[in-house]
Amino acid sequence: MVRINFVVASALAVASFIAPGAFACENECRLYPVRFLTDKYTNLLQTNLATLNGPDRTRAEPLLAVVLSRLPGRNGAIDQAIFSKFHVNCRDMPPHRSPDEICGSAKSIACYTPWKRRNSVFARVHARVVNVLEDVFRRTDGEVWQVMVEDVRSACPDQCGDWEQPFQTTLLQWEEREHHDVYKGHMPSCEKDGL
């Protein structure tokens, strides 16, 4: 009995030591991308709402509140869009992680940020936000549908391109902070030959 408890305790200790290095983007690191993108989409949607007049705006306001309640938080629409794809343990430990590896690290999420990249984090999030808009605004038509769904669908990446750099930089800083002993003050890079 004592021997089994020792083996179980040893296994848990080893797992807790290995896990933080294998899956770096947890807790605050996981909350940051969701918060960043929720703020960006909130601004975009509120700007669009402001263009509606009279009864259209009155119909759209409570629906927008529903949309905004579905985007943030753990397991919210944005979190699911990112972490349903970027959740597995990384094969390589830093600094040897390839910028092409899809895993749960902050570096992987940062390197897959760009709109035009295959499996883009931003494209996945945008598609999920548009799905939420379609679901919530499904009983509307005319100007409300156009402004709150179609105009948002077509807004990105053209109007959202300036989101990439601050998002990517902050996540690379998270990667460096999580593995400061490996990066030794050097910022990880999404370049093939970078850290």
PDB file of C-alpha atoms in Angstrom:
ATOM      1  CA  MET A   1       0.000   0.000   0.000  1.00  0.00           C
ATOM      2  CA  VAL A   2       2.775   2.440   0.923  1.00  0.00           C
ATOM      3  CA  ARG A   3       4.709   1.448  -2.206  1.00  0.00           C
ATOM      4  CA  ILE A   4       1.662   2.157  -4.441  1.00  0.00           C
ATOM      5  CA  ASN A   5       1.131   5.562  -2.840  1.00  0.00           C
ATOM      6  CA  PHE A   6       4.815   6.385  -3.372  1.00  0.00           C
ATOM      7  CA  VAL A   7       4.597   5.366  -7.056  1.00  0.00           C
ATOM      8  CA  VAL A   8       1.419   7.425  -7.576  1.00  0.00           C
ATOM      9  CA  ALA A   9       2.930  10.433  -5.767  1.00  0.00           C
ATOM     10  CA  SER A  10       6.123  10.134  -7.825  1.00  0.00           C
ATOM     11  CA  ALA A  11       4.156   9.952 -11.076  1.00  0.00           C
ATOM     12  CA  LEU A  12       2.121  13.039 -10.134  1.00  0.00           C
ATOM     13  CA  ALA A  13       5.289  14.937  -9.239  1.00  0.00           C
ATOM     14  CA  VAL A  14       6.888  14.078 -12.584  1.00  0.00           C
ATOM     15  CA  ALA A  15       3.692  15.017 -14.468  1.00  0.00           C
ATOM     16  CA  SER A  16       3.425  18.373 -12.707  1.00  0.00           C
ATOM     17  CA  PHE A  17       7.074  19.099 -13.541  1.00  0.00           C
ATOM     18  CA  ILE A  18       6.706  18.188 -17.234  1.00  0.00           C
ATOM     19  CA  ALA A  19       3.256  19.662 -17.903  1.00  0.00           C
ATOM     20  CA  PRO A  20       4.077  23.379 -17.591  1.00  0.00           C
ATOM     21  CA  GLY A  21       6.780  23.096 -20.242  1.00  0.00           C
ATOM     22  CA  ALA A  22       4.634  21.026 -22.555  1.00  0.00           C
ATOM     23  CA  PHE A  23       1.522  23.196 -22.440  1.00  0.00           C
ATOM     24  CA  ALA A  24       2.613  26.766 -21.857  1.00  0.00           C
ATOM     25  CA  CYS A  25      -0.525  28.722 -22.704  1.00  0.00           C
ATOM     26  CA  GLU A  26      -2.718  28.326 -19.632  1.00  0.00           C
ATOM     27  CA  ASN A  27      -4.255  30.627 -17.062  1.00  0.00           C
ATOM     28  CA  GLU A  28      -3.411  34.279 -17.857  1.00  0.00           C
ATOM     29  CA  CYS A  29      -1.759  33.314 -21.130  1.00  0.00           C
ATOM     30  CA  ARG A  30      -4.992  31.649 -22.231  1.00  0.00           C
ATOM     31  CA  LEU A  31      -7.132  34.555 -21.067  1.00  0.00           C
ATOM     32  CA  TYR A  32      -5.100  37.201 -22.916  1.00  0.00           C
ATOM     33  CA  PRO A  33      -5.959  36.212 -26.516  1.00  0.00           C
ATOM     34  CA  VAL A  34      -9.631  35.881 -25.618  1.00  0.00           C
ATOM     35  CA  ARG A  35      -9.706  39.261 -23.883  1.00  0.00           C
ATOM     36  CA  PHE A  36      -7.777  40.957 -26.710  1.00  0.00           C
ATOM     37  CA  LEU A  37     -10.073  39.619 -29.439  1.00  0.00           C
ATOM     38  CA  THR A  38     -13.242  40.186 -27.404  1.00  0.00           C
ATOM     39  CA  ASP A  39     -12.267  43.850 -27.037  1.00  0.00           C
ATOM     40  CA  LYS A  40     -11.514  44.176 -30.755  1.00  0.00           C
ATOM     41  CA  TYR A  41     -14.805  42.574 -31.813  1.00  0.00           C
ATOM     42  CA  THR A  42     -16.758  44.581 -29.226  1.00  0.00           C
ATOM     43  CA  ASN A  43     -15.378  47.814 -30.726  1.00  0.00           C
ATOM     44  CA  LEU A  44     -16.102  46.653 -34.269  1.00  0.00           C
ATOM     45  CA  LEU A  45     -19.664  45.591 -33.419  1.00  0.00           C
ATOM     46  CA  GLN A  46     -20.440  48.748 -31.441  1.00  0.00           C
ATOM     47  CA  THR A  47     -19.147  50.868 -34.313  1.00  0.00           C
ATOM     48  CA  ASN A  48     -21.464  49.006 -36.686  1.00  0.00           C
ATOM     49  CA  LEU A  49     -24.397  49.338 -34.269  1.00  0.00           C
ATOM     50  CA  ALA A  50     -23.862  53.104 -34.140  1.00  0.00           C
ATOM     51  CA  THR A  51     -24.561  53.308 -37.894  1.00  0.00           C
ATOM     52  CA  LEU A  52     -28.092  51.960 -37.423  1.00  0.00           C
ATOM     53  CA  ASN A  53     -30.948  54.408 -36.851  1.00  0.00           C
ATOM     54  CA  GLY A  54     -34.260  54.337 -35.006  1.00  0.00           C
ATOM     55  CA  PRO A  55     -36.133  51.032 -34.865  1.00  0.00           C
ATOM     56  CA  ASP A  56     -33.264  49.077 -36.474  1.00  0.00           C
ATOM     57  CA  ARG A  57     -30.904  50.128 -33.706  1.00  0.00           C
ATOM     58  CA  THR A  58     -33.547  49.381 -31.063  1.00  0.00           C
ATOM     59  CA  ARG A  59     -33.947  45.838 -32.463  1.00  0.00           C
ATOM     60  CA  ALA A  60     -30.194  45.270 -32.758  1.00  0.00           C
ATOM     61  CA  GLU A  61     -29.065  46.465 -29.286  1.00  0.00           C
ATOM     62  CA  PRO A  62     -30.436  43.550 -27.210  1.00  0.00           C
ATOM     63  CA  LEU A  63     -29.206  41.065 -29.815  1.00  0.00           C
ATOM     64  CA  LEU A  64     -25.747  42.584 -29.704  1.00  0.00           C
ATOM     65  CA  ALA A  65     -25.749  42.142 -25.910  1.00  0.00           C
ATOM     66  CA  VAL A  66     -26.412  38.413 -26.457  1.00  0.00           C
ATOM     67  CA  VAL A  67     -23.540  38.186 -28.957  1.00  0.00           C
ATOM     68  CA  LEU A  68     -21.153  39.980 -26.619  1.00  0.00           C
ATOM     69  CA  SER A  69     -22.069  37.605 -23.785  1.00  0.00           C
ATOM     70  CA  ARG A  70     -21.133  34.575 -25.931  1.00  0.00           C
ATOM     71  CA  LEU A  71     -17.686  35.758 -27.023  1.00  0.00           C
ATOM     72  CA  PRO A  72     -15.569  36.042 -23.838  1.00  0.00           C
ATOM     73  CA  GLY A  73     -14.488  33.680 -21.112  1.00  0.00           C
ATOM     74  CA  ARG A  74     -13.233  30.153 -20.839  1.00  0.00           C
ATOM     75  CA  ASN A  75     -15.236  28.031 -23.293  1.00  0.00           C
ATOM     76  CA  GLY A  76     -16.750  31.142 -24.879  1.00  0.00           C
ATOM     77  CA  ALA A  77     -16.837  31.359 -28.673  1.00  0.00           C
ATOM     78  CA  ILE A  78     -13.389  32.937 -29.007  1.00  0.00           C
ATOM     79  CA  ASP A  79     -11.741  30.552 -26.542  1.00  0.00           C
ATOM     80  CA  GLN A  80     -13.244  27.568 -28.377  1.00  0.00           C
ATOM     81  CA  ALA A  81     -12.131  28.882 -31.767  1.00  0.00           C
ATOM     82  CA  ILE A  82      -8.526  29.098 -30.580  1.00  0.00           C
ATOM     83  CA  PHE A  83      -8.135  26.239 -28.128  1.00  0.00           C
ATOM     84  CA  SER A  84     -10.153  23.595 -29.943  1.00  0.00           C
ATOM     85  CA  LYS A  85      -7.270  23.617 -32.454  1.00  0.00           C
ATOM     86  CA  PHE A  86      -4.318  24.819 -30.352  1.00  0.00           C
ATOM     87  CA  HIS A  87      -4.513  22.549 -27.311  1.00  0.00           C
ATOM     88  CA  VAL A  88      -2.278  19.503 -27.696  1.00  0.00           C
ATOM     89  CA  ASN A  89       1.085  19.187 -25.995  1.00  0.00           C
ATOM     90  CA  CYS A  90       3.967  20.377 -28.130  1.00  0.00           C
ATOM     91  CA  ARG A  91       6.393  17.781 -29.497  1.00  0.00           C
ATOM     92  CA  ASP A  92       9.469  19.934 -29.094  1.00  0.00           C
ATOM     93  CA  MET A  93      10.496  21.878 -26.034  1.00  0.00           C
ATOM     94  CA  PRO A  94      11.556  25.497 -26.407  1.00  0.00           C
ATOM     95  CA  PRO A  95      13.566  26.886 -28.042  1.00  0.00           C
ATOM     96  CA  HIS A  96      13.330  24.124 -30.638  1.00  0.00           C
ATOM     97  CA  ARG A  97       9.599  24.498 -31.315  1.00  0.00           C
ATOM     98  CA  SER A  98       8.958  24.921 -34.992  1.00  0.00           C
ATOM     99  CA  PRO A  99       6.821  27.908 -35.963  1.00  0.00           C
ATOM    100  CA  ASP A 100       4.878  25.368 -38.057  1.00  0.00           C
ATOM    101  CA  GLU A 101       3.878  23.151 -35.129  1.00  0.00           C
ATOM    102  CA  ILE A 102       0.223  23.380 -34.122  1.00  0.00           C
ATOM    103  CA  CYS A 103       0.113  22.883 -30.363  1.00  0.00           C
ATOM    104  CA  GLY A 104      -0.999  24.606 -27.186  1.00  0.00           C
ATOM    105  CA  SER A 105       1.980  26.887 -26.700  1.00  0.00           C
ATOM    106  CA  ALA A 106       1.856  30.659 -26.802  1.00  0.00           C
ATOM    107  CA  LYS A 107       4.431  30.525 -29.623  1.00  0.00           C
ATOM    108  CA  SER A 108       2.262  28.252 -31.740  1.00  0.00           C
ATOM    109  CA  ILE A 109      -0.732  30.550 -31.323  1.00  0.00           C
ATOM    110  CA  ALA A 110       1.430  33.591 -32.103  1.00  0.00           C
ATOM    111  CA  CYS A 111       2.928  32.022 -35.223  1.00  0.00           C
ATOM    112  CA  TYR A 112      -0.508  31.030 -36.538  1.00  0.00           C
ATOM    113  CA  THR A 113      -1.982  34.497 -35.917  1.00  0.00           C
ATOM    114  CA  PRO A 114      -1.739  36.022 -39.427  1.00  0.00           C
ATOM    115  CA  TRP A 115      -5.012  36.248 -41.346  1.00  0.00           C
ATOM    116  CA  LYS A 116      -3.567  34.780 -44.532  1.00  0.00           C
ATOM    117  CA  ARG A 117      -1.838  31.810 -42.910  1.00  0.00           C
ATOM    118  CA  ARG A 118      -3.392  28.367 -43.298  1.00  0.00           C
ATOM    119  CA  ASN A 119      -5.068  27.413 -39.972  1.00  0.00           C
ATOM    120  CA  SER A 120      -4.929  31.099 -38.985  1.00  0.00           C
ATOM    121  CA  VAL A 121      -5.989  31.828 -35.409  1.00  0.00           C
ATOM    122  CA  PHE A 122      -7.600  35.079 -36.527  1.00  0.00           C
ATOM    123  CA  ALA A 123      -9.470  33.453 -39.434  1.00  0.00           C
ATOM    124  CA  ARG A 124     -10.783  30.722 -37.096  1.00  0.00           C
ATOM    125  CA  VAL A 125     -11.934  33.271 -34.532  1.00  0.00           C
ATOM    126  CA  HIS A 126     -13.535  35.455 -37.200  1.00  0.00           C
ATOM    127  CA  ALA A 127     -15.476  32.512 -38.610  1.00  0.00           C
ATOM    128  CA  ARG A 128     -16.710  31.619 -35.100  1.00  0.00           C
ATOM    129  CA  VAL A 129     -17.748  35.224 -34.354  1.00  0.00           C
ATOM    130  CA  VAL A 130     -19.653  35.390 -37.652  1.00  0.00           C
ATOM    131  CA  ASN A 131     -21.384  32.093 -36.756  1.00  0.00           C
ATOM    132  CA  VAL A 132     -22.496  33.587 -33.439  1.00  0.00           C
ATOM    133  CA  LEU A 133     -23.755  36.694 -35.249  1.00  0.00           C
ATOM    134  CA  GLU A 134     -25.677  34.579 -37.758  1.00  0.00           C
ATOM    135  CA  ASP A 135     -27.254  32.561 -34.965  1.00  0.00           C
ATOM    136  CA  VAL A 136     -28.280  35.542 -32.831  1.00  0.00           C
ATOM    137  CA  PHE A 137     -29.394  37.797 -35.702  1.00  0.00           C
ATOM    138  CA  ARG A 138     -31.064  35.005 -37.730  1.00  0.00           C
ATOM    139  CA  ARG A 139     -34.566  36.479 -37.350  1.00  0.00           C
ATOM    140  CA  THR A 140     -33.549  39.909 -38.587  1.00  0.00           C
ATOM    141  CA  ASP A 141     -33.368  41.126 -42.139  1.00  0.00           C
ATOM    142  CA  GLY A 142     -32.642  44.203 -44.166  1.00  0.00           C
ATOM    143  CA  GLU A 143     -30.360  46.820 -42.686  1.00  0.00           C
ATOM    144  CA  VAL A 144     -29.856  45.084 -39.321  1.00  0.00           C
ATOM    145  CA  TRP A 145     -28.641  41.850 -40.959  1.00  0.00           C
ATOM    146  CA  GLN A 146     -26.474  43.773 -43.422  1.00  0.00           C
ATOM    147  CA  VAL A 147     -24.757  45.925 -40.805  1.00  0.00           C
ATOM    148  CA  MET A 148     -24.449  43.449 -37.944  1.00  0.00           C
ATOM    149  CA  VAL A 149     -23.642  40.268 -39.894  1.00  0.00           C
ATOM    150  CA  GLU A 150     -22.580  40.899 -43.495  1.00  0.00           C
ATOM    151  CA  ASP A 151     -20.546  44.042 -42.801  1.00  0.00           C
ATOM    152  CA  VAL A 152     -18.694  42.261 -39.967  1.00  0.00           C
ATOM    153  CA  ARG A 153     -18.124  39.208 -42.178  1.00  0.00           C
ATOM    154  CA  SER A 154     -16.483  41.365 -44.838  1.00  0.00           C
ATOM    155  CA  ALA A 155     -14.655  43.724 -42.431  1.00  0.00           C
ATOM    156  CA  CYS A 156     -11.774  41.383 -41.686  1.00  0.00           C
ATOM    157  CA  PRO A 157      -8.959  41.060 -42.544  1.00  0.00           C
ATOM    158  CA  ASP A 158      -8.952  44.467 -44.288  1.00  0.00           C
ATOM    159  CA  GLN A 159     -10.129  46.490 -41.273  1.00  0.00           C
ATOM    160  CA  CYS A 160      -8.554  44.119 -38.749  1.00  0.00           C
ATOM    161  CA  GLY A 161      -5.001  43.763 -40.082  1.00  0.00           C
ATOM    162  CA  ASP A 162      -3.545  45.999 -37.382  1.00  0.00           C
ATOM    163  CA  TRP A 163      -4.606  43.445 -34.747  1.00  0.00           C
ATOM    164  CA  GLU A 164      -1.884  40.964 -35.753  1.00  0.00           C
ATOM    165  CA  GLN A 165       1.302  42.631 -34.553  1.00  0.00           C
ATOM    166  CA  PRO A 166       0.313  43.470 -30.944  1.00  0.00           C
ATOM    167  CA  PHE A 167      -1.391  40.089 -30.504  1.00  0.00           C
ATOM    168  CA  GLN A 168       1.569  38.158 -31.878  1.00  0.00           C
ATOM    169  CA  THR A 169       4.159  40.161 -29.940  1.00  0.00           C
ATOM    170  CA  THR A 170       2.359  39.719 -26.634  1.00  0.00           C
ATOM    171  CA  LEU A 171       2.022  35.950 -27.107  1.00  0.00           C
ATOM    172  CA  LEU A 172       5.710  35.626 -28.005  1.00  0.00           C
ATOM    173  CA  GLN A 173       6.471  37.560 -24.811  1.00  0.00           C
ATOM    174  CA  TRP A 174       4.314  35.044 -22.905  1.00  0.00           C
ATOM    175  CA  GLU A 175       6.340  32.209 -24.450  1.00  0.00           C
ATOM    176  CA  GLU A 176       9.591  33.860 -23.401  1.00  0.00           C
ATOM    177  CA  ARG A 177       8.282  34.536 -19.889  1.00  0.00           C
ATOM    178  CA  GLU A 178       7.039  30.938 -19.474  1.00  0.00           C
ATOM    179  CA  HIS A 179      10.431  29.586 -20.575  1.00  0.00           C
ATOM    180  CA  HIS A 180      12.788  32.376 -19.486  1.00  0.00           C
ATOM    181  CA  ASP A 181      15.457  29.852 -18.532  1.00  0.00           C
ATOM    182  CA  VAL A 182      15.599  28.630 -22.127  1.00  0.00           C
ATOM    183  CA  TYR A 183      15.216  31.892 -24.041  1.00  0.00           C
ATOM    184  CA  LYS A 184      17.443  33.815 -21.618  1.00  0.00           C
ATOM    185  CA  GLY A 185      15.886  37.195 -22.398  1.00  0.00           C
ATOM    186  CA  HIS A 186      15.673  36.660 -26.164  1.00  0.00           C
ATOM    187  CA  MET A 187      12.254  36.980 -27.720  1.00  0.00           C
ATOM    188  CA  PRO A 188      11.079  33.822 -29.522  1.00  0.00           C
ATOM    189  CA  SER A 189      10.491  34.258 -33.219  1.00  0.00           C
ATOM    190  CA  CYS A 190       8.121  32.877 -35.832  1.00  0.00           C
ATOM    191  CA  GLU A 191      10.937  32.836 -38.378  1.00  0.00           C
ATOM    192  CA  LYS A 192      12.138  29.380 -39.450  1.00  0.00           C
ATOM    193  CA  ASP A 193      15.657  29.959 -38.151  1.00  0.00           C
ATOM    194  CA  GLY A 194      14.668  32.132 -35.182  1.00  0.00           C
ATOM    195  CA  LEU A 195      14.529  31.049 -31.560  1.00  0.00           C
TER     196      LEU A 195
END
